[in-house]
Tab-separated table of C-alpha atoms in Angstrom:
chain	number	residue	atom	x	y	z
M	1	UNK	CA	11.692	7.651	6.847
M	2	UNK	CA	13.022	8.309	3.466
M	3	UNK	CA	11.474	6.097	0.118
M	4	UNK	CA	13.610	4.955	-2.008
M	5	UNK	CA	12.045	5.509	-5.515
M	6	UNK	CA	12.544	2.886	-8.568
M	7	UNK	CA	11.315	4.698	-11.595
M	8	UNK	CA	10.894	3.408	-14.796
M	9	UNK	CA	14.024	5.108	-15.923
M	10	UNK	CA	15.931	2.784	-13.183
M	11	UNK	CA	14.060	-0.324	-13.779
M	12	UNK	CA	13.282	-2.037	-17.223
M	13	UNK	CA	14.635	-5.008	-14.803
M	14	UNK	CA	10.599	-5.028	-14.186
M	15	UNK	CA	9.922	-6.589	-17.467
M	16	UNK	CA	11.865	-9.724	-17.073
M	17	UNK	CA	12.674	-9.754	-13.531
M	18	UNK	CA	10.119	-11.891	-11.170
M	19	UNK	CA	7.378	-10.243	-10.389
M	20	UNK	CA	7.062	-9.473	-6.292
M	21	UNK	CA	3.922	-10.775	-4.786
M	22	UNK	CA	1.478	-8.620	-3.158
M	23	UNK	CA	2.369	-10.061	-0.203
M	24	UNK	CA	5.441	-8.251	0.304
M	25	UNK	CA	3.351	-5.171	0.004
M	26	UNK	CA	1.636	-4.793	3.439
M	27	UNK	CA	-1.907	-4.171	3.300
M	28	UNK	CA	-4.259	-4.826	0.731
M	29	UNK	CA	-4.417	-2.173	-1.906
M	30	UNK	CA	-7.388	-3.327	-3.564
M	31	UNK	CA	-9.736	-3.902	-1.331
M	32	UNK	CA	-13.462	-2.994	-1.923
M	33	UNK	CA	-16.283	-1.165	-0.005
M	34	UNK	CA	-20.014	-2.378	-0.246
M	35	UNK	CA	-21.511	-0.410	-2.601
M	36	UNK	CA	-23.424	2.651	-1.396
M	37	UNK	CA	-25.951	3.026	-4.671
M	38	UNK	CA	-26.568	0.876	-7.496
M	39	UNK	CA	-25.328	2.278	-10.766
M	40	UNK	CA	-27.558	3.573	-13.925
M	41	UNK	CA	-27.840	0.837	-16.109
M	42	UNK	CA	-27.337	2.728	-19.380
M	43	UNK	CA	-26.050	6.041	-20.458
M	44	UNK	CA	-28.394	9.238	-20.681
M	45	UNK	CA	-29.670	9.704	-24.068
M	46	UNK	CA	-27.674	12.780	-23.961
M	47	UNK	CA	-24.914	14.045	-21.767
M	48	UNK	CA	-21.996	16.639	-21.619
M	49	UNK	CA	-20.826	18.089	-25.381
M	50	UNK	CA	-17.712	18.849	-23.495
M	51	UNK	CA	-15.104	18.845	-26.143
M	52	UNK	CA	-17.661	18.025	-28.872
M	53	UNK	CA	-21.054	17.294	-30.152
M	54	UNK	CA	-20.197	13.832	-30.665
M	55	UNK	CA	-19.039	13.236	-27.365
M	56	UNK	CA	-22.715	13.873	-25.868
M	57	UNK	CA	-24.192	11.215	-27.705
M	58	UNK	CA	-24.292	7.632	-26.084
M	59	UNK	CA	-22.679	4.636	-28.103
M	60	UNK	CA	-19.556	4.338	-29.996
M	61	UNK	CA	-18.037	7.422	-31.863
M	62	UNK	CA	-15.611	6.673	-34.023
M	63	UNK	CA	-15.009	7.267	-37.988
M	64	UNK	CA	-13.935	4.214	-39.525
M	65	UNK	CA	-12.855	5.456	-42.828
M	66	UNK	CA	-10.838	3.618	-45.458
M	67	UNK	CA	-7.461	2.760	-44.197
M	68	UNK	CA	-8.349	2.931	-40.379
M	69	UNK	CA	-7.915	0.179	-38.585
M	70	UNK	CA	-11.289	-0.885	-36.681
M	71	UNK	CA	-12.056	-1.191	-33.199
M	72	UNK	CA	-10.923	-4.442	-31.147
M	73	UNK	CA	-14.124	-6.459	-30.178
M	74	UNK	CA	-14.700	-7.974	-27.059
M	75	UNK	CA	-14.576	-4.853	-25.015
M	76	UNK	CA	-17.064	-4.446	-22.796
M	77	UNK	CA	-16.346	-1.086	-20.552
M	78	UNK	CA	-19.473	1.010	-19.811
M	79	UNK	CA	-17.387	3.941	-20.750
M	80	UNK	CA	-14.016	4.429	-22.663
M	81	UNK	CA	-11.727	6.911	-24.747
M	82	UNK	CA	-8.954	7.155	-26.684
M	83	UNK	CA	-6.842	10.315	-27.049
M	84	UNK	CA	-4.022	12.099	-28.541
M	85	UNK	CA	-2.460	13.888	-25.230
M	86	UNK	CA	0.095	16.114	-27.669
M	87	UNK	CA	-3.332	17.257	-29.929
M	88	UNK	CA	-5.887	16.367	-27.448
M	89	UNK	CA	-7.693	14.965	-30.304
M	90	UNK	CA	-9.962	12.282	-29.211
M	91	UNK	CA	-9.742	9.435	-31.936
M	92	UNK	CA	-12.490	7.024	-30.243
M	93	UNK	CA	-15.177	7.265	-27.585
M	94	UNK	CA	-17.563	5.421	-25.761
M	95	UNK	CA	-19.868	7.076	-23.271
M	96	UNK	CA	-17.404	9.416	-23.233
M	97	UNK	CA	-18.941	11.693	-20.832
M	98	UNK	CA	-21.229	8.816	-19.062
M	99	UNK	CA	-20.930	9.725	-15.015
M	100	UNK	CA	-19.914	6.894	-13.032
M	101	UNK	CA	-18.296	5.941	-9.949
M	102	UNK	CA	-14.560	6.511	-10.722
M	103	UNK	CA	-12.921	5.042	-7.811
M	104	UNK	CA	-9.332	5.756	-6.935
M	105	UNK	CA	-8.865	6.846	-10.331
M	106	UNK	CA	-9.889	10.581	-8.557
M	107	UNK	CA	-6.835	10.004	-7.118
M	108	UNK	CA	-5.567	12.186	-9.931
M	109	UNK	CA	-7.402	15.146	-9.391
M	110	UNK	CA	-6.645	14.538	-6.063
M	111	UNK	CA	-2.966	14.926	-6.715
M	112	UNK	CA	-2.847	17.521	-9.377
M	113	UNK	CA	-4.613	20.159	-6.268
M	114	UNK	CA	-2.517	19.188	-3.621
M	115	UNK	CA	0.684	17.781	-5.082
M	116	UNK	CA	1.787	21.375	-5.333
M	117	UNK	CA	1.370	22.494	-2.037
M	118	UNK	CA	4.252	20.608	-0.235
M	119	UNK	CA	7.909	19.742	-1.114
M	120	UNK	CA	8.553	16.475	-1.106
M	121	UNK	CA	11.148	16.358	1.658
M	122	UNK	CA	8.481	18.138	4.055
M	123	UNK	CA	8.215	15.522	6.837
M	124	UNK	CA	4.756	14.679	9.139
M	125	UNK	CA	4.438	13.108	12.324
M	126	UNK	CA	1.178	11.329	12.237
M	127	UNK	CA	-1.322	11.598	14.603
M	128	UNK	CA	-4.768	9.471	15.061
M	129	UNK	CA	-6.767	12.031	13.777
M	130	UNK	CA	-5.633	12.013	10.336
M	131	UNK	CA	-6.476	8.783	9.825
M	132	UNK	CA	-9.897	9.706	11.208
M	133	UNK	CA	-12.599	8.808	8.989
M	134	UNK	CA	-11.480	6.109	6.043
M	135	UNK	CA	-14.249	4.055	4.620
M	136	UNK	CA	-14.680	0.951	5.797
M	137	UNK	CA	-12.139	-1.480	3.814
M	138	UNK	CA	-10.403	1.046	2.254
M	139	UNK	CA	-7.007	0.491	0.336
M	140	UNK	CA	-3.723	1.296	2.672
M	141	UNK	CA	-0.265	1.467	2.546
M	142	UNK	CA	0.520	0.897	6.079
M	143	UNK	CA	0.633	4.052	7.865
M	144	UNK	CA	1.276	4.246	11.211
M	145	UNK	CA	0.172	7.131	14.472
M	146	UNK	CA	3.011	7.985	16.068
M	147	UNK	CA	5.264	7.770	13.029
M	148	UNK	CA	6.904	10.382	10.900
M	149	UNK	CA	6.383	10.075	7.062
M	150	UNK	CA	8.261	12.493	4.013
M	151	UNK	CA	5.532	13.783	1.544
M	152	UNK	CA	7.688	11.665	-0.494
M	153	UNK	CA	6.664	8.383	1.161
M	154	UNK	CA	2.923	9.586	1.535
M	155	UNK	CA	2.567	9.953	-2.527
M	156	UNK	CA	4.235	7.008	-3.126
M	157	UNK	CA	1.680	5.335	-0.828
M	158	UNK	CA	-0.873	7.438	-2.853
M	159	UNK	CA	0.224	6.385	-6.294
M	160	UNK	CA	1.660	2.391	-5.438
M	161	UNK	CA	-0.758	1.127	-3.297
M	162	UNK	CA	-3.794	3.768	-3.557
M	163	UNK	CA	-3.163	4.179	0.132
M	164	UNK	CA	-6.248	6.064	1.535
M	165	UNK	CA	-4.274	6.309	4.860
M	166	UNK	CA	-1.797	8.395	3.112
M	167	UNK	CA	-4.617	10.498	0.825
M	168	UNK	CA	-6.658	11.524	4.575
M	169	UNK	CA	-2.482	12.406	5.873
M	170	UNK	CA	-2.387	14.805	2.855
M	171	UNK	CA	-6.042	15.932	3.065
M	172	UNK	CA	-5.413	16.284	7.113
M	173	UNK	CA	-1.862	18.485	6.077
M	174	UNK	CA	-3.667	20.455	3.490
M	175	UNK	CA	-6.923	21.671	5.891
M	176	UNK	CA	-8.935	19.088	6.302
M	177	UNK	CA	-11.054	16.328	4.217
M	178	UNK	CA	-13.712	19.169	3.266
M	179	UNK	CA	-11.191	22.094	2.850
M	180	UNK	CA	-9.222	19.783	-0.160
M	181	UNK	CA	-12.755	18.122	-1.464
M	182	UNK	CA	-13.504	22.007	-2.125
M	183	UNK	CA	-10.489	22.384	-3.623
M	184	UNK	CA	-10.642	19.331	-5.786
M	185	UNK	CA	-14.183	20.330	-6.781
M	186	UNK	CA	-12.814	24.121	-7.946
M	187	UNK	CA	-9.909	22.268	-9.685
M	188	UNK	CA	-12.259	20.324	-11.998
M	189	UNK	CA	-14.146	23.231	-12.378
M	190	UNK	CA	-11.015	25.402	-13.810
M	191	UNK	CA	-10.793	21.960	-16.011
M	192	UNK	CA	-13.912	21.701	-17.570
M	193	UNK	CA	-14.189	18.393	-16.069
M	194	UNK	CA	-18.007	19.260	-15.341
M	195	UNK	CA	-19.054	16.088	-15.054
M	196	UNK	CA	-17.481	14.953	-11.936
M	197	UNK	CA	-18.829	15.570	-7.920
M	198	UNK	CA	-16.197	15.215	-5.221
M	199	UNK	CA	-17.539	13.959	-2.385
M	200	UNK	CA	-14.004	12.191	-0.701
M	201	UNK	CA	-10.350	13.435	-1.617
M	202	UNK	CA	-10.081	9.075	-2.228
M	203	UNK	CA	-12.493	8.067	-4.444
M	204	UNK	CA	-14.055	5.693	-1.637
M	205	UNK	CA	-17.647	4.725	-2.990
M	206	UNK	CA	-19.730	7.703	-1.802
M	207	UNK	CA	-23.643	8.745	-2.881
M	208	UNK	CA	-23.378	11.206	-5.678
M	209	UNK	CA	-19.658	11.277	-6.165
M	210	UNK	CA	-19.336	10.819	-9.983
M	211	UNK	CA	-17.039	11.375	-12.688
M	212	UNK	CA	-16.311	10.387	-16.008
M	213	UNK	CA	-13.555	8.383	-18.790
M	214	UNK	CA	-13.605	12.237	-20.417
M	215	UNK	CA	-13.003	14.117	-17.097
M	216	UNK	CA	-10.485	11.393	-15.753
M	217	UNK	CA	-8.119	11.926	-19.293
M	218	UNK	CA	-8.369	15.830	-18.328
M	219	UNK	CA	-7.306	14.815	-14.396
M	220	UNK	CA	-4.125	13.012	-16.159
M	221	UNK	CA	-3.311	15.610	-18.903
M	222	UNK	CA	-2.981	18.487	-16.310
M	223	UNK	CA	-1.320	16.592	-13.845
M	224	UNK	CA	0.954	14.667	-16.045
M	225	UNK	CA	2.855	18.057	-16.331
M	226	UNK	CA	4.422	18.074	-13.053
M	227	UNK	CA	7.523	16.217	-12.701
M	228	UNK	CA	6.607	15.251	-9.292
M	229	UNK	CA	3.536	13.811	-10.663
M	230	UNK	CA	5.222	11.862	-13.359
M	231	UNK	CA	7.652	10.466	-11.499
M	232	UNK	CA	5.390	8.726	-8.290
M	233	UNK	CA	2.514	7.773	-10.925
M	234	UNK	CA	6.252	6.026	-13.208
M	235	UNK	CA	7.831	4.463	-10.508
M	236	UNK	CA	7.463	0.907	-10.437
M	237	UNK	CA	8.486	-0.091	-7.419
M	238	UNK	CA	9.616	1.911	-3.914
M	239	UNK	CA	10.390	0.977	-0.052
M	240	UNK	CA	7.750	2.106	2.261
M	241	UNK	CA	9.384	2.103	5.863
M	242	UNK	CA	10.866	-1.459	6.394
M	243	UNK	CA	8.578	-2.963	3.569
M	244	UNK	CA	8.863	-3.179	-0.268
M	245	UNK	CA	5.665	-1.925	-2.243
M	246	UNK	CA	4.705	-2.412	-5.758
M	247	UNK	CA	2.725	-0.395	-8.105
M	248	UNK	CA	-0.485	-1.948	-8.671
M	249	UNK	CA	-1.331	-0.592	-12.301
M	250	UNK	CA	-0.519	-3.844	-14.200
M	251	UNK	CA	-0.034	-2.385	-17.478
M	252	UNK	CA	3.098	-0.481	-15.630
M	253	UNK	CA	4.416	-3.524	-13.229
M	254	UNK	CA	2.983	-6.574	-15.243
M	255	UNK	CA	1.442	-9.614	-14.078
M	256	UNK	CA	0.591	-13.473	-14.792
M	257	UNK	CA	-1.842	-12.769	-17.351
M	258	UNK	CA	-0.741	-8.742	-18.343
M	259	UNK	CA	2.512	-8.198	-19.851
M	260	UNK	CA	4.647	-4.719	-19.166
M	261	UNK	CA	2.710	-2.886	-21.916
M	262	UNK	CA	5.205	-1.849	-24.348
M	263	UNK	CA	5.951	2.463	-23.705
M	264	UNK	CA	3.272	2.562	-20.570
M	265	UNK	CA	4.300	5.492	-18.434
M	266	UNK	CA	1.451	5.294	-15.625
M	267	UNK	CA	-0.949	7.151	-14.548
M	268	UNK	CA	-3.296	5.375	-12.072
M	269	UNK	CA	-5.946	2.695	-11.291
M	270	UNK	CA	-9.133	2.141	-9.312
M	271	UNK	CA	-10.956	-0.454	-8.239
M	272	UNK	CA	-14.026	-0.207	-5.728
M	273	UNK	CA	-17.572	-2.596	-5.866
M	274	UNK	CA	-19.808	-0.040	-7.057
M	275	UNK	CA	-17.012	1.610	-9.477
M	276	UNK	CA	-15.973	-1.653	-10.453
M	277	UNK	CA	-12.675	-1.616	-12.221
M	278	UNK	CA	-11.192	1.824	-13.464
M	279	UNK	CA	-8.164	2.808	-15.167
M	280	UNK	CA	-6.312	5.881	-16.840
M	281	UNK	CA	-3.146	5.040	-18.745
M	282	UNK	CA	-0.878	6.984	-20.830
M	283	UNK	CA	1.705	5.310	-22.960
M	284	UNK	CA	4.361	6.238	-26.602
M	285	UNK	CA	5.160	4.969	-29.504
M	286	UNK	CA	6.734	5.660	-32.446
M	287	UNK	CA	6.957	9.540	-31.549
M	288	UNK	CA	2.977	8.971	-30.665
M	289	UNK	CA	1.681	9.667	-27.209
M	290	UNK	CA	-1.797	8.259	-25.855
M	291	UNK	CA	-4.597	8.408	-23.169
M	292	UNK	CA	-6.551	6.007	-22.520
M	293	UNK	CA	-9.093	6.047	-19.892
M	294	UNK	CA	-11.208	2.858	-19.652
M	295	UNK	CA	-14.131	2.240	-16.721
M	296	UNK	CA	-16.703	-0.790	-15.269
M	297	UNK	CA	-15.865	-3.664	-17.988
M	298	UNK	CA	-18.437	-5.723	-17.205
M	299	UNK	CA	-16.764	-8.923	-17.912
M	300	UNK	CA	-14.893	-9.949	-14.737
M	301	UNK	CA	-12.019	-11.409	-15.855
M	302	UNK	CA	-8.714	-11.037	-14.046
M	303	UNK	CA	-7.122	-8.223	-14.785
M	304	UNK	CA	-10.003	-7.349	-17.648
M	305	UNK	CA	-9.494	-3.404	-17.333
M	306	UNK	CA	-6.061	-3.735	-18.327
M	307	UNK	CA	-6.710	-6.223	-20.888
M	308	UNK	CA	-9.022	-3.757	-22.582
M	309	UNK	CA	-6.653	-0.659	-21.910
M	310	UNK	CA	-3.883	-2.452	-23.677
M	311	UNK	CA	-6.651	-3.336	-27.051
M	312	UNK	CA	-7.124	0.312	-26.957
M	313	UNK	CA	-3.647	1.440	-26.863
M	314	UNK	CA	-2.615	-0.924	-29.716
M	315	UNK	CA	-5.329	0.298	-31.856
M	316	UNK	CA	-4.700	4.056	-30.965
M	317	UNK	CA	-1.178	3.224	-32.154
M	318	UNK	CA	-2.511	1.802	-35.177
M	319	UNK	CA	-5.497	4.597	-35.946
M	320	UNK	CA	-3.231	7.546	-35.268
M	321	UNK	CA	-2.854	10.218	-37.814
M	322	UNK	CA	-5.423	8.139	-39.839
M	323	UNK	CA	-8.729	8.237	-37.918
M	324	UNK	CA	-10.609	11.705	-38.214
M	325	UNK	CA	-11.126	12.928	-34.472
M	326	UNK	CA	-14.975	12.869	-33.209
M	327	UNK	CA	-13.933	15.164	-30.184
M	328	UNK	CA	-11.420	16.750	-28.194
M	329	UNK	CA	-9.597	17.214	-24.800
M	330	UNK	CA	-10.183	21.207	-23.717
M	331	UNK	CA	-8.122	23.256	-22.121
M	332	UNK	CA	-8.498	24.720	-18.756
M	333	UNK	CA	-10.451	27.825	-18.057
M	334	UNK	CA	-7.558	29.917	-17.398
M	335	UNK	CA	-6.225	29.430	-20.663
M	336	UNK	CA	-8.085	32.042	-22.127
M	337	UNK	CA	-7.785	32.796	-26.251
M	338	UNK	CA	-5.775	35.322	-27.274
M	339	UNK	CA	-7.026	38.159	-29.898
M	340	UNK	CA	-4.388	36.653	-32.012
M	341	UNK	CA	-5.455	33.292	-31.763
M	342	UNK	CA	-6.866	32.013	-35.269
M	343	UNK	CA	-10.302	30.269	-35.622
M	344	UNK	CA	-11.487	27.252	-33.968
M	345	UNK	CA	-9.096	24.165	-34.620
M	346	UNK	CA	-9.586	22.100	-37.587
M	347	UNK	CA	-10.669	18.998	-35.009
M	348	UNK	CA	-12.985	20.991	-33.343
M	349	UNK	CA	-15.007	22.161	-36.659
M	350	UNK	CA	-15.282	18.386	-37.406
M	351	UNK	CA	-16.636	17.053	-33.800
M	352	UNK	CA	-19.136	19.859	-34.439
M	353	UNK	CA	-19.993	18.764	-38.000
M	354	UNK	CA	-20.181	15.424	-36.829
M	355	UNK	CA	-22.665	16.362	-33.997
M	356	UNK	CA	-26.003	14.626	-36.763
M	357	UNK	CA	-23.954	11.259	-37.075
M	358	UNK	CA	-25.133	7.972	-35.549
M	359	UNK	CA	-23.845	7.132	-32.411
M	360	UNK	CA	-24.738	3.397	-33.467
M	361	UNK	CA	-22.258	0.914	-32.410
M	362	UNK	CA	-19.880	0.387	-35.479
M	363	UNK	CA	-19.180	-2.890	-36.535
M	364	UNK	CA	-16.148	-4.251	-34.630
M	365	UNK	CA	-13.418	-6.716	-35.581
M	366	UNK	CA	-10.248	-7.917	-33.428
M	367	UNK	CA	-7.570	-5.896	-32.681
M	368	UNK	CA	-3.890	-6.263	-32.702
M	369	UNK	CA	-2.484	-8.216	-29.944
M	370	UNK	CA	-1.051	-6.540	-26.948
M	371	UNK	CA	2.921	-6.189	-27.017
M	372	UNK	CA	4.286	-8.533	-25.109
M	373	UNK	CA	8.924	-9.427	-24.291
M	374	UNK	CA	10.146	-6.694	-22.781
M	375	UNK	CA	7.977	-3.885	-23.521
M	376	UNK	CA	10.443	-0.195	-23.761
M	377	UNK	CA	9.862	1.543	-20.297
M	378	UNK	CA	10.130	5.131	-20.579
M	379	UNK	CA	11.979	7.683	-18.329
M	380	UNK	CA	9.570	10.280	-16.400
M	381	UNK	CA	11.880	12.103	-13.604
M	382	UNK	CA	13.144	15.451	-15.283
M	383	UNK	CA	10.593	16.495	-17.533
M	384	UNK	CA	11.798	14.155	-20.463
M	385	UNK	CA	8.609	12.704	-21.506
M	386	UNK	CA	7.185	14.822	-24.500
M	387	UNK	CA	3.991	14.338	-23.500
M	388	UNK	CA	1.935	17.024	-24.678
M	389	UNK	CA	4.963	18.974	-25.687
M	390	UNK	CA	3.381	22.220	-27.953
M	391	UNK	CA	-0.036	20.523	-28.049
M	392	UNK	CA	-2.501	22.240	-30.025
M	393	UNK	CA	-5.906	22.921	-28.191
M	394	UNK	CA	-9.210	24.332	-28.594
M	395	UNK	CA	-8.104	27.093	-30.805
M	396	UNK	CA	-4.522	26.263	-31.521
M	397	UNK	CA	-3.641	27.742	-28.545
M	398	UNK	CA	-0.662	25.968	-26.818
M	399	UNK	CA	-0.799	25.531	-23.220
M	400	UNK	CA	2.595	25.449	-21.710
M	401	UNK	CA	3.600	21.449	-21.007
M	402	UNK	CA	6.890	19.972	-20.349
M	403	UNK	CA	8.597	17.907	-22.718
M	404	UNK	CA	7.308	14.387	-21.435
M	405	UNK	CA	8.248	11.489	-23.485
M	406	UNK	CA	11.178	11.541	-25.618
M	407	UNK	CA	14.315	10.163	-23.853
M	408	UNK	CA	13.839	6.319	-23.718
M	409	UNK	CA	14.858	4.250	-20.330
M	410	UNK	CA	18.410	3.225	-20.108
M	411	UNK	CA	18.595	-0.499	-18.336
């Protein structure tokens, strides 16, 4: 049964047109397991130096020099960051490398293994067994034993509706749940996204399955260069079989209280009891393109995650070319320097000089407002976003990425 996509590209419609209710959606996409351990209650003194010296120490890292906007108050995540995905400079951090429960934000790293493996029009007849073993209360999208699903359909379950059903169909089609964990775990590896344990291909609440607002960034960066990948985490809205489903990251669909954010282009959201709320966004403007990764706020307002994403983003925006970077996003293992590379980049000298500052909170003011009317949708499908297009990295080297976020959506 064929799914009909909607990318952004199709449908700036979504940021005036009535928003669908959930109900239209089939199962419950949000729905929450009882937690399995009880969280640290603050950082480690010292964690990961991943990508910089800074980025190992707990609290707030961020230079707030003269003409740099500060940081919007009222957030309360346990862990966020803010990044430049062309430079993979990191302009802000907070527990950067903290490991937490990431929910179906693994979902990403989930997709960037396997995604690769099977063209989309490859078609699956489901059969009970590979929808053997889903945590109790997990998210769906509806599938059905007996019934014979595109991988099409199954990542549009994966990405809309966080459809667990359709990530154990994929695990099941790729060798099993502990064949792709493997493979997920030797995929962050080749990352450097050492801070995170796979434990389910899902991100189902499991003991000791961790990861982090650093790691999650690297999971979208990497798999934000496949146009497959770009176009299911874009696409707003899609038929599923007989019924209608509708992406559930807010920032990209919009709801009651969270306007279409203005240049959001996905990537994916989480949302489990011992996780809490988790979200990895990536979004242009004005020829700048940003990550944002933002986990746990503990204030539990409706839609608080993407309240706080959308803060972020706006000051990014703001702080961009003006902030000096206390970090950065590293390249995979297999991009190796070359002997002509030159030194170590200019952002990488300064997250190691910066390795004696404070990692005091800084005093925080309110940021700019979120954008709110229409909000510019961007296209995805065929390569056109220029995310990450020549990005410098570690040591100038430039890792091969598609040209992601130029073209702007049509209506």
């Amino acid at each position: 049964m064929p799914a009909t996509q909607q990318t952004v590209r199709r449908s700036l419609l979504v940021a005036s047109a009535t928003l669908l209710s959930l109900s239209v959606a089939g199962p419950a996409a949000l729905a929450a397991p009882a937690p399995t351990a009880s969280a640290t209650a603050a950082p480690p003194a010292r964690m990961s130096a991943v990508g910089g010296a800074r980025l190992a120490l707990p609290g707030t890292q961020v230079d707030l020099a003269p003409g740099v906007p500060v940081l919007p108050k009222d957030l309360t995540a346990r862990s966020w960051i803010v990044s430049d995905a062309e430079s993979g400079e990191v302009l802000a951090a907070h527990n950067a490398h903290w490991r937490l429960p990431p929910a179906s934000t693994l979902k990403m790293l989930f997709a960037d293994t396997v995604l690769p493996r099977f063209p989309q029009g490859t078609r699956h007849k489901v059969v009970p067994a590979d929808l053997a073993g889903m945590g109790a209360g997990s998210s769906v999208v509806g599938i059905r034993a007996g019934d014979t699903y595109t991988v099409r359909d199954l990542w549009l379950g994966v990405f809309l509706r966080s459809g667990n059903d359709a990530v154990h169909v994929l695990s099941r089609m790729n060798g099993g749940i502990d064949r792709t964990v493997a493979d997920m775990q030797a995929h962050a590896e080749e990352l450097q996204a050492l801070d995170t344990t796979v434990v389910s291909p899902d991100g189902y609440d499991e003991p000791r399955q961790v990861s982090s607002a650093y790691d999650l960034t690297l999971f979208a960066r990497s798999g934000l260069q496949k146009k497959d990948f770009r176009e299911y985490c874009s696409t707003v809205r899609a038929h599923f079989g007989s019924a209608l489903i509708q992406n559930t990251n807010r920032l990209l669909s919009g709801d009651t209280d969270v306007p279409v954010y203005q240049g959001i282009a996905g990537v994916k959201n989480g949302n489990t009891t011992h996780a809490g709320a988790t979200f990895t966004g990536v979004a242009e403007r004005g020829g700048k393109v940003l990550l944002v990764t933002v986990m746990n706020p503990e204030k539990h307002d409706h839609n608080e995650v993407y309240k706080e994403t959308a803060k972020l983003f706006d000051w990014g925006f703001q702080a961009a070319g003006k902030v000096t970077p206390v970090g950065e996003l590293v390249p995979p293992k297999s991009v190796a320097p070359s002997p002509a590379d030159p030194a170590p980049s200019a952002s990488a000298a300064r997250a190691t000089a910066g390795a004696g500052r404070s990692g005091a909170e800084p005093t925080v003011s309110a940021g700019a407002g979120s954008k709110s009317g229409a909000g510019t949708a961007l296209a995805i499908a065929g390569g056109v976003l220029a995310l990450l297009a020549g990005g410098g990295f570690l040591i100038n080297r430039r890792w091969p990425l598609p040209d992601l976020m130029r073209r702007r959506a049509r209506s």
